[in-house]
């Protein structure tokens, strides 16, 4: 706790420093933040592995309650997730050109944002939690609107602020339900109470709304693709890679820790919403043409996956399937960790692309693998990881998630049992769409020929930023190989919330093989597979060396004999997405293509118009907004009543309330 | 795990070599069957080996702007496919490497190979590469959900997702025709056709842009790079045929406790089944026309629905519909 206080103090100091000081001292903000976050990672790691819990009470916050702080295994784990991302983003920030970037608008808030997220993890009562939650929202909002001169950014900030406020309101209700009639707002009194199933379900629903809106759960995801890309790239990395994990933390804390034993049907909403979120998020991502917005949509998908895993864990736990619950929980937590790595990496990579070319539109990029070789390599690692391809880290959590789905048919409730195949199919669809999405992103941005002069003249980013990306890429590779020790490391934490545990590291054929249930059922041995792939590659190379003419000639591209010198004839992001749009978009977004072909002899160009309707936005945001406006206009008449009528209104309100009391009492 | 590790390692090595060596022959049989049925002489059965040797002897012509990704993709694709092929029990279940991963990982390994190939297709920046990559990834999004459901159906039946375990289960089971598994078989056949770019999903013998998925992606490759990619796609076909026979026709396969003699029997049985599968594929390919790309959702939708029904039926079989 001492070291934590020091670290948080350092973060706050960095924030204050950045607000007060101008000029050269500002250069210290990112290094100080990085060091402080690194210190917190160390403390959290120690707390997680040694199983120590620290708590403290401060004479702040609500009267008679005070402000409780506590560091337990769950907080420590998410602390590692959060501060790892903070370190990477801060190191990346050191390489930003401070003359060009809006540093005076970003630097004061960056450490404050990091500190607020840490406070959410440490808070041990409802007041502290909500206070830090709001602080986190506001700090990130201020970072989003750093470039407030752009109307797009202003709109994003507006939507974000509204949704964040609504989410916090929902959480307020959730804590209200948890506190019970006596109103115990400290978390340990909430733990002692277990609400009735119906109240519990309401609390869970409120938590799903509150944390889901922060994490981007469908249909509360609308702000995320607007706000995340609008922020400066290293802040986008924090928001997508890290702040969504704080939302996950909130949900886990409420659903698994404070609520007490679950009823089985509580699991259905998170599972269903999560699966829908995963697929819809990726369909948006596959059709979008803006690099950073694609990444934001993909965040939505991953949050959906984590919610599916948490829902499955709830379902298994309610039915007493301890081990299956542990597998699902491990999948959720590992995916949160993995996603924080590769999503931060991808956003930093997008920032590098933006910095080097000034463009975010995929159809204006291309060929960057030759101009920015290192960024291209790291981005490739991130893209393959997020597509859940072995032997990288995304696949480890995906594999565990599939294993927990495969355990689903043994669930006693028919509705869950029938949901499971559907969920499995949706997860597989999400995985395949993710691969398609990132092949598209990487293929159009980094491969091929440059589609604009900016892309043709790009240069790689400063070394410090390459180090930030390289570190994350290395983590992605290591996390892929060391899935077994990682799940071992969070074993105690998972056991605490599910009562089950994975077989552990000695259970498989080799020490590093990951076993979900038992060796006979399913094993994934990443190191062995990676080794085999390496050996097979070397063997293949040797065979080819022995047998082949090793001559290589460079020539013009073949392209079936009609190479076209213009880069405009390449496949673009839009053309890549066209088959997917026709297959899925027609169903999900009523996508329509209209082709206007002028007859021969007519000099007008042909036109292809594509219309895509975002039904969720139309139905859930635009329509209620209009209804509210209409209602407000109707009620406007109430502003111009005579004083007698006002008195009548007040009197009748009083009568109605009194009669209500009479009836209920 | 039976005998000492040395024998095990040898058997595993033999399996990897066998898959690599038999793959061109399987393709040769398919082509030969198609040729004979369309009243052509057809190339000799060993043409696949000759093609590979020819490609290896030729120099590689790389486009001027091909990057390191383009050059390294063939080797990685080949290696990933080869390792995936090593995971499928062929002539014996319970070989050394069979435990290292289950079906989920197997599908993902092939997915990794596919993603790398699709990236390589985008690398040179021609419209052909793009069309191939884009369609390949679209087909994958249709095939993978069906594959997942097939895996789920098998897992419900056999209680494991390790292929060797599923194979052992089916060896031990009496050959009762189980409807749900028959449906899963049909679904897996459809997925295998899609994954291997065979008719009606893609036509492996053309270079016409209208029928190109897989061929368009590898259009820019030549020489030894193309040899590796061709070898990988041949192995992939053998892998899927092996998967089908190992899951649904495992008779003759040596169980985990078998001796070297049992392995030999298994070897003979496997080769015979593989060639039979190749003949069936050839007959199938000339009896049906290629579909338009946007009819594929219907075709793969059939696989999806069949796999789903298979799962529901296996629930029924376990008496779990209440």
mmCIF file of C-alpha atoms in Angstrom, chain A residues 369-370 377 380 384 388-390 395 399 402-403 405-406 409-410 414 417-418 420-422 424-425 428-429 431-433 435-436 438-440 442-444 447-449 509-510 519-525 528-529 532-533 536-537 539-541 544 547-560 569-571 575-576 578-580 582-584, chain B residues 16 56-69 71 75-76 78-80 82-83 97 99-102 104-105 108-109 111-112 115-116 118-119 122-128 130-131 133-135 137-138 140-142 144-145 148-149 151-152 155-156 159-162 207 219-220 224 228 292 294 297 304 308 311-312 315 318 320-322:
data_model
loop_
_atom_site.group_PDB
_atom_site.id
_atom_site.type_symbol
_atom_site.label_atom_id
_atom_site.label_comp_id
_atom_site.label_asym_id
_atom_site.label_seq_id
_atom_site.Cartn_x
_atom_site.Cartn_y
_atom_site.Cartn_z
ATOM 1 C CA UNK A 369 5.691 -2.078 -44.870
ATOM 2 C CA UNK A 370 8.510 -0.709 -47.016
ATOM 3 C CA UNK A 377 6.335 -5.682 -38.113
ATOM 4 C CA UNK A 380 1.539 -7.391 -37.929
ATOM 5 C CA UNK A 384 -2.304 -11.655 -35.976
ATOM 6 C CA UNK A 388 -6.753 -15.207 -32.431
ATOM 7 C CA UNK A 389 -4.190 -17.080 -34.478
ATOM 8 C CA UNK A 390 -1.772 -19.514 -32.858
ATOM 9 C CA UNK A 395 -5.508 -17.597 -29.335
ATOM 10 C CA UNK A 399 -9.040 -21.457 -26.988
ATOM 11 C CA UNK A 402 -14.075 -22.339 -26.831
ATOM 12 C CA UNK A 403 -13.262 -25.035 -24.284
ATOM 13 C CA UNK A 405 -18.341 -23.378 -24.629
ATOM 14 C CA UNK A 406 -17.656 -27.040 -25.389
ATOM 15 C CA UNK A 409 -23.882 -29.136 -23.364
ATOM 16 C CA UNK A 410 -23.710 -30.640 -19.887
ATOM 17 C CA UNK A 414 -32.424 -26.422 -21.609
ATOM 18 C CA UNK A 417 -27.917 -25.820 -23.447
ATOM 19 C CA UNK A 418 -29.517 -24.566 -26.623
ATOM 20 C CA UNK A 420 -24.417 -22.862 -26.243
ATOM 21 C CA UNK A 421 -24.186 -24.086 -29.868
ATOM 22 C CA UNK A 422 -25.470 -20.745 -31.077
ATOM 23 C CA UNK A 424 -20.156 -21.263 -30.217
ATOM 24 C CA UNK A 425 -21.124 -20.535 -33.799
ATOM 25 C CA UNK A 428 -16.400 -18.818 -34.458
ATOM 26 C CA UNK A 429 -17.975 -16.285 -36.801
ATOM 27 C CA UNK A 431 -13.026 -15.152 -34.919
ATOM 28 C CA UNK A 432 -13.231 -15.585 -38.686
ATOM 29 C CA UNK A 433 -14.496 -12.028 -39.142
ATOM 30 C CA UNK A 435 -9.149 -12.468 -39.224
ATOM 31 C CA UNK A 436 -10.876 -11.012 -42.286
ATOM 32 C CA UNK A 438 -7.325 -7.464 -39.811
ATOM 33 C CA UNK A 439 -6.135 -8.995 -43.069
ATOM 34 C CA UNK A 440 -8.069 -6.154 -44.660
ATOM 35 C CA UNK A 442 -3.074 -4.709 -42.685
ATOM 36 C CA UNK A 443 -3.336 -5.483 -46.370
ATOM 37 C CA UNK A 444 -4.636 -2.057 -47.305
ATOM 38 C CA UNK A 447 0.894 -3.882 -48.066
ATOM 39 C CA UNK A 448 0.386 -3.175 -51.733
ATOM 40 C CA UNK A 449 1.343 0.075 -53.383
ATOM 41 C CA UNK A 509 2.196 -33.774 -21.353
ATOM 42 C CA UNK A 510 4.782 -31.022 -21.063
ATOM 43 C CA UNK A 519 -5.399 -34.212 -20.447
ATOM 44 C CA UNK A 520 -7.735 -36.672 -22.114
ATOM 45 C CA UNK A 521 -10.205 -33.988 -23.039
ATOM 46 C CA UNK A 522 -8.256 -31.154 -24.557
ATOM 47 C CA UNK A 523 -4.748 -29.802 -24.568
ATOM 48 C CA UNK A 524 -3.188 -26.826 -26.252
ATOM 49 C CA UNK A 525 0.558 -26.854 -26.120
ATOM 50 C CA UNK A 528 5.473 -27.423 -28.647
ATOM 51 C CA UNK A 529 3.413 -26.219 -31.590
ATOM 52 C CA UNK A 532 7.205 -27.691 -34.446
ATOM 53 C CA UNK A 533 6.308 -24.811 -36.726
ATOM 54 C CA UNK A 536 9.007 -27.418 -40.011
ATOM 55 C CA UNK A 537 9.899 -23.993 -41.448
ATOM 56 C CA UNK A 539 13.138 -28.150 -42.683
ATOM 57 C CA UNK A 540 11.145 -26.688 -45.544
ATOM 58 C CA UNK A 541 13.811 -24.072 -46.141
ATOM 59 C CA UNK A 544 14.023 -26.025 -50.867
ATOM 60 C CA UNK A 547 16.356 -29.018 -54.394
ATOM 61 C CA UNK A 548 15.828 -25.646 -55.943
ATOM 62 C CA UNK A 549 17.509 -23.132 -58.145
ATOM 63 C CA UNK A 550 18.036 -20.395 -55.633
ATOM 64 C CA UNK A 551 17.969 -17.697 -58.249
ATOM 65 C CA UNK A 552 15.544 -14.841 -57.715
ATOM 66 C CA UNK A 553 14.772 -12.170 -60.245
ATOM 67 C CA UNK A 554 12.880 -8.971 -59.650
ATOM 68 C CA UNK A 555 10.424 -8.038 -62.334
ATOM 69 C CA UNK A 556 7.207 -6.133 -62.827
ATOM 70 C CA UNK A 557 4.121 -7.594 -61.173
ATOM 71 C CA UNK A 558 2.476 -10.281 -63.301
ATOM 72 C CA UNK A 559 -1.194 -9.497 -62.668
ATOM 73 C CA UNK A 560 -2.318 -11.933 -65.369
ATOM 74 C CA UNK A 569 -6.459 -0.288 -59.513
ATOM 75 C CA UNK A 570 -5.528 -2.111 -56.345
ATOM 76 C CA UNK A 571 -8.056 -3.638 -54.068
ATOM 77 C CA UNK A 575 -13.479 -3.456 -52.282
ATOM 78 C CA UNK A 576 -12.063 -5.961 -49.824
ATOM 79 C CA UNK A 578 -17.587 -5.880 -50.574
ATOM 80 C CA UNK A 579 -18.167 -9.665 -50.402
ATOM 81 C CA UNK A 580 -18.598 -9.460 -46.643
ATOM 82 C CA UNK A 582 -23.038 -8.473 -49.488
ATOM 83 C CA UNK A 583 -23.167 -11.576 -47.318
ATOM 84 C CA UNK A 584 -23.617 -10.052 -43.869
ATOM 85 C CA UNK B 16 4.766 -36.223 -41.245
ATOM 86 C CA UNK B 56 11.606 -25.978 -57.603
ATOM 87 C CA UNK B 57 13.995 -25.969 -60.546
ATOM 88 C CA UNK B 58 12.727 -22.700 -61.942
ATOM 89 C CA UNK B 59 13.908 -19.320 -60.770
ATOM 90 C CA UNK B 60 11.580 -17.178 -58.699
ATOM 91 C CA UNK B 61 10.378 -13.959 -60.223
ATOM 92 C CA UNK B 62 9.373 -11.470 -57.565
ATOM 93 C CA UNK B 63 7.456 -8.292 -58.228
ATOM 94 C CA UNK B 64 9.597 -5.203 -57.694
ATOM 95 C CA UNK B 65 7.640 -4.113 -54.678
ATOM 96 C CA UNK B 66 7.229 -7.507 -53.008
ATOM 97 C CA UNK B 67 8.134 -7.216 -49.328
ATOM 98 C CA UNK B 68 9.696 -9.639 -46.851
ATOM 99 C CA UNK B 69 6.198 -10.779 -45.950
ATOM 100 C CA UNK B 71 8.898 -13.966 -49.434
ATOM 101 C CA UNK B 75 7.522 -21.108 -45.885
ATOM 102 C CA UNK B 76 5.271 -20.236 -42.957
ATOM 103 C CA UNK B 78 3.825 -24.624 -45.606
ATOM 104 C CA UNK B 79 5.085 -25.142 -42.055
ATOM 105 C CA UNK B 80 1.753 -24.335 -40.420
ATOM 106 C CA UNK B 82 2.466 -29.379 -42.191
ATOM 107 C CA UNK B 83 2.200 -29.124 -38.410
ATOM 108 C CA UNK B 97 2.359 -35.290 -31.287
ATOM 109 C CA UNK B 99 -1.840 -34.676 -27.819
ATOM 110 C CA UNK B 100 -0.262 -31.287 -28.447
ATOM 111 C CA UNK B 101 -3.462 -29.724 -29.673
ATOM 112 C CA UNK B 102 -7.115 -30.410 -30.261
ATOM 113 C CA UNK B 104 -9.933 -26.098 -32.111
ATOM 114 C CA UNK B 105 -6.205 -25.517 -32.359
ATOM 115 C CA UNK B 108 -6.811 -22.168 -35.880
ATOM 116 C CA UNK B 109 -3.469 -23.320 -37.297
ATOM 117 C CA UNK B 111 -6.613 -20.227 -40.114
ATOM 118 C CA UNK B 112 -3.182 -18.755 -39.440
ATOM 119 C CA UNK B 115 -4.435 -15.321 -43.030
ATOM 120 C CA UNK B 116 -0.761 -15.254 -44.015
ATOM 121 C CA UNK B 118 -4.314 -13.712 -47.810
ATOM 122 C CA UNK B 119 -1.858 -11.067 -46.598
ATOM 123 C CA UNK B 122 -2.438 -8.268 -50.915
ATOM 124 C CA UNK B 123 1.288 -7.565 -50.836
ATOM 125 C CA UNK B 124 2.108 -6.866 -54.461
ATOM 126 C CA UNK B 125 -0.874 -4.584 -54.826
ATOM 127 C CA UNK B 126 -2.669 -5.985 -57.831
ATOM 128 C CA UNK B 127 -6.392 -6.284 -58.141
ATOM 129 C CA UNK B 128 -6.182 -10.063 -58.594
ATOM 130 C CA UNK B 130 -7.004 -8.506 -53.576
ATOM 131 C CA UNK B 131 -9.990 -10.297 -55.071
ATOM 132 C CA UNK B 133 -7.779 -12.557 -50.468
ATOM 133 C CA UNK B 134 -11.081 -10.848 -49.974
ATOM 134 C CA UNK B 135 -13.093 -13.845 -51.144
ATOM 135 C CA UNK B 137 -11.566 -14.482 -45.989
ATOM 136 C CA UNK B 138 -15.270 -14.197 -46.761
ATOM 137 C CA UNK B 140 -13.643 -18.533 -44.119
ATOM 138 C CA UNK B 141 -16.229 -16.544 -42.196
ATOM 139 C CA UNK B 142 -18.878 -18.856 -43.607
ATOM 140 C CA UNK B 144 -15.661 -21.511 -39.523
ATOM 141 C CA UNK B 145 -18.993 -21.292 -37.671
ATOM 142 C CA UNK B 148 -17.198 -25.012 -34.765
ATOM 143 C CA UNK B 149 -20.613 -26.659 -34.636
ATOM 144 C CA UNK B 151 -16.512 -29.834 -33.387
ATOM 145 C CA UNK B 152 -19.206 -29.289 -30.789
ATOM 146 C CA UNK B 155 -17.301 -33.250 -28.516
ATOM 147 C CA UNK B 156 -20.787 -34.083 -27.296
ATOM 148 C CA UNK B 159 -16.473 -36.187 -24.749
ATOM 149 C CA UNK B 160 -13.175 -34.883 -26.035
ATOM 150 C CA UNK B 161 -11.896 -32.516 -28.686
ATOM 151 C CA UNK B 162 -8.567 -34.256 -29.080
ATOM 152 C CA UNK B 207 -6.988 -18.991 -64.061
ATOM 153 C CA UNK B 219 -0.994 -15.483 -58.852
ATOM 154 C CA UNK B 220 2.156 -13.466 -58.228
ATOM 155 C CA UNK B 224 10.223 -22.298 -55.327
ATOM 156 C CA UNK B 228 5.877 -24.473 -51.298
ATOM 157 C CA UNK B 292 -21.331 -18.123 -58.110
ATOM 158 C CA UNK B 294 -22.585 -15.134 -53.670
ATOM 159 C CA UNK B 297 -23.657 -18.603 -48.187
ATOM 160 C CA UNK B 304 -24.171 -24.955 -40.738
ATOM 161 C CA UNK B 308 -26.768 -27.627 -35.804
ATOM 162 C CA UNK B 311 -26.095 -31.210 -32.132
ATOM 163 C CA UNK B 312 -29.813 -31.139 -31.423
ATOM 164 C CA UNK B 315 -29.058 -33.815 -27.242
ATOM 165 C CA UNK B 318 -28.869 -38.114 -24.459
ATOM 166 C CA UNK B 320 -31.829 -33.924 -22.710
ATOM 167 C CA UNK B 321 -34.608 -32.002 -24.383
ATOM 168 C CA UNK B 322 -36.811 -31.395 -21.386
#
